[in-house]
PDB file of C-alpha atoms in Angstrom:
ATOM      1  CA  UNK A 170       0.000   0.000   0.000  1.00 56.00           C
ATOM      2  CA  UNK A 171       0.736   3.313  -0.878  1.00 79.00           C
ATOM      3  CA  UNK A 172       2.298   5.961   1.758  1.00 87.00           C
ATOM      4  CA  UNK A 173      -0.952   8.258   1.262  1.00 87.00           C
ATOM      5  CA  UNK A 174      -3.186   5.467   1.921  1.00 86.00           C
ATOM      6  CA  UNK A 175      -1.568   4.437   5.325  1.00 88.00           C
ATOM      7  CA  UNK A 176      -1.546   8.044   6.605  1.00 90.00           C
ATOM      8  CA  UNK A 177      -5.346   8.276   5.384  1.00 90.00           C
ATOM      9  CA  UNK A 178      -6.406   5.230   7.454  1.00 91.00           C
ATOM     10  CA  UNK A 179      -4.195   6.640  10.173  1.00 92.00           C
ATOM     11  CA  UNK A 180      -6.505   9.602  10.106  1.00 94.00           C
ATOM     12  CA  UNK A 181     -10.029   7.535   9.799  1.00 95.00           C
ATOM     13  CA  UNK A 182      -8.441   5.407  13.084  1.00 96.00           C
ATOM     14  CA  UNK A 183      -8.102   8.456  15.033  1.00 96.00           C
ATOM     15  CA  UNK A 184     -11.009  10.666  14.086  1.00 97.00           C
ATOM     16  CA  UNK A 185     -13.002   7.547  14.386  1.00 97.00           C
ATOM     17  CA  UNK A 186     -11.844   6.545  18.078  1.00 97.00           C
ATOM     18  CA  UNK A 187     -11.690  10.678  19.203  1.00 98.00           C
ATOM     19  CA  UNK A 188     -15.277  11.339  17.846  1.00 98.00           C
ATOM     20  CA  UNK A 189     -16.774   7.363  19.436  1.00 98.00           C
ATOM     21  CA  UNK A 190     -14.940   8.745  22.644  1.00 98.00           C
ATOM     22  CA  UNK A 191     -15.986  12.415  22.838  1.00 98.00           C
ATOM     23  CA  UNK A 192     -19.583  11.088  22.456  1.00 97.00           C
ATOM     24  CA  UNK A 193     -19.265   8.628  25.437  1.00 98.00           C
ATOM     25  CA  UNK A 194     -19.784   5.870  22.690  1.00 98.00           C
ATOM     26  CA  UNK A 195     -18.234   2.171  23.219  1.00 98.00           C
ATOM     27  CA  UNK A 196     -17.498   0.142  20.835  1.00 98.00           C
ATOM     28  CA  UNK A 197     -20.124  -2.054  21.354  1.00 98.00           C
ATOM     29  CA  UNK A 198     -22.633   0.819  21.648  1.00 98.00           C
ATOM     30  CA  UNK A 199     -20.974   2.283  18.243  1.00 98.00           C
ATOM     31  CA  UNK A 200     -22.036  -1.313  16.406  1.00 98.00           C
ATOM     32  CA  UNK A 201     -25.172  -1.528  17.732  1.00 98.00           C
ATOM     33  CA  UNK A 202     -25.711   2.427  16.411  1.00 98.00           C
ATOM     34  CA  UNK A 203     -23.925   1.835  13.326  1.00 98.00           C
ATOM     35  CA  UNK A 204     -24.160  -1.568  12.336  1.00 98.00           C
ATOM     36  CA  UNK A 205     -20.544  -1.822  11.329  1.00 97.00           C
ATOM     37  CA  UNK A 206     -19.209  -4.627  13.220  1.00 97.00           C
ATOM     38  CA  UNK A 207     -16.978  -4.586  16.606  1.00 97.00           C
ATOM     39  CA  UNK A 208     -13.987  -6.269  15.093  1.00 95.00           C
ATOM     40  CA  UNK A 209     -14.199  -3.715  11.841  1.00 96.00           C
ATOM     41  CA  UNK A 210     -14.254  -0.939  14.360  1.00 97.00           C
ATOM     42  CA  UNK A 211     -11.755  -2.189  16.073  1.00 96.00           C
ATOM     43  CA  UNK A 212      -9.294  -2.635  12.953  1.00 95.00           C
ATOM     44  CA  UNK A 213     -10.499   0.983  11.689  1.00 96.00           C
ATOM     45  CA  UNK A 214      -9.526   2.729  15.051  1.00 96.00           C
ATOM     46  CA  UNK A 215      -5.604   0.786  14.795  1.00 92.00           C
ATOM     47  CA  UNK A 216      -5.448   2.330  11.816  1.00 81.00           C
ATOM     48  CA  UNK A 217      -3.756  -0.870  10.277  1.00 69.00           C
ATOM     49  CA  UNK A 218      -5.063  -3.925   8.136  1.00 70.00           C
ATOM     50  CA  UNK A 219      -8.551  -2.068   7.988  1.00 79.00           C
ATOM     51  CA  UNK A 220      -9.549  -0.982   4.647  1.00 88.00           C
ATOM     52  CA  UNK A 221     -13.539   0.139   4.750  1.00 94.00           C
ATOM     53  CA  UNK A 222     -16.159   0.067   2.200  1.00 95.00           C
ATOM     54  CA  UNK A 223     -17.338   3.243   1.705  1.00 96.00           C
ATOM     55  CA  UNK A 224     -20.837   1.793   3.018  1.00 97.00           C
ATOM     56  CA  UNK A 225     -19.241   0.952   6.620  1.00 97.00           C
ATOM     57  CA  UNK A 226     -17.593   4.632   6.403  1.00 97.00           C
ATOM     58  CA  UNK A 227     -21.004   6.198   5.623  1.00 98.00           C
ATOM     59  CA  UNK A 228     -22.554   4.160   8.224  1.00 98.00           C
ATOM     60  CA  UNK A 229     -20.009   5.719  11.052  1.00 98.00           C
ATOM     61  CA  UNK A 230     -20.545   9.104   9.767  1.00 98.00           C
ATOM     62  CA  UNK A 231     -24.586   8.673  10.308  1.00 98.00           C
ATOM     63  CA  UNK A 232     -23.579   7.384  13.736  1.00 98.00           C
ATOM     64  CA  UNK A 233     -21.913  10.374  14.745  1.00 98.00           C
ATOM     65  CA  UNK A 234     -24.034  12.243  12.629  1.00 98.00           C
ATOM     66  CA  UNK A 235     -20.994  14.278  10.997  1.00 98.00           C
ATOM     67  CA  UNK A 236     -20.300  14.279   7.211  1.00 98.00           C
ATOM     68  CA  UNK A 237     -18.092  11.898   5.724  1.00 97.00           C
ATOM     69  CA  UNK A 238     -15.628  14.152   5.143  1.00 96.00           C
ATOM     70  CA  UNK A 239     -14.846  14.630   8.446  1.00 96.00           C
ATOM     71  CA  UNK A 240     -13.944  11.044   8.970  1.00 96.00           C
ATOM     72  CA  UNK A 241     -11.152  11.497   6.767  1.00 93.00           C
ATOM     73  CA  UNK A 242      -9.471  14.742   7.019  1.00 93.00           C
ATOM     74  CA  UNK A 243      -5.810  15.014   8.370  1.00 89.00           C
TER      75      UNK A 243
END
């Protein structure tokens, strides 16, 4: 994989976990809210061996009710 595309998922894996955390979400509240499974969230918030459908991403962005976008800026 390409240099940009690690330091993108490095991004999603920490907007992801500072947005789940700021809204007092767990993990296993975030699935049931989402519907993107535990173990994906999990793999999406390390930032390493995760590589997301843009369905799943959409479906964390409706969870924390943000635009997309916002998942994946630096």
């Amino acid at each position: 994989m390409s240099n940009a595309f690690n330091e993108v998922l490095l991004s999603l894996g920490a907007n992801c976990k500072q947005k789940r955390q700021r809204q007092g979400l767990s993990v296993a509240r975030l699935e049931h809210v989402s519907g993107v499974k535990a173990a994906t969230i999990w793999r999406i918030e390390g930032g390493s061996g995760a590589n997301p459908t843009l369905r799943t991403l959409c479906k964390l962005a409706d969870a924390f009710d943000c635009p997309l976008s916002d998942l994946l800026e630096p």
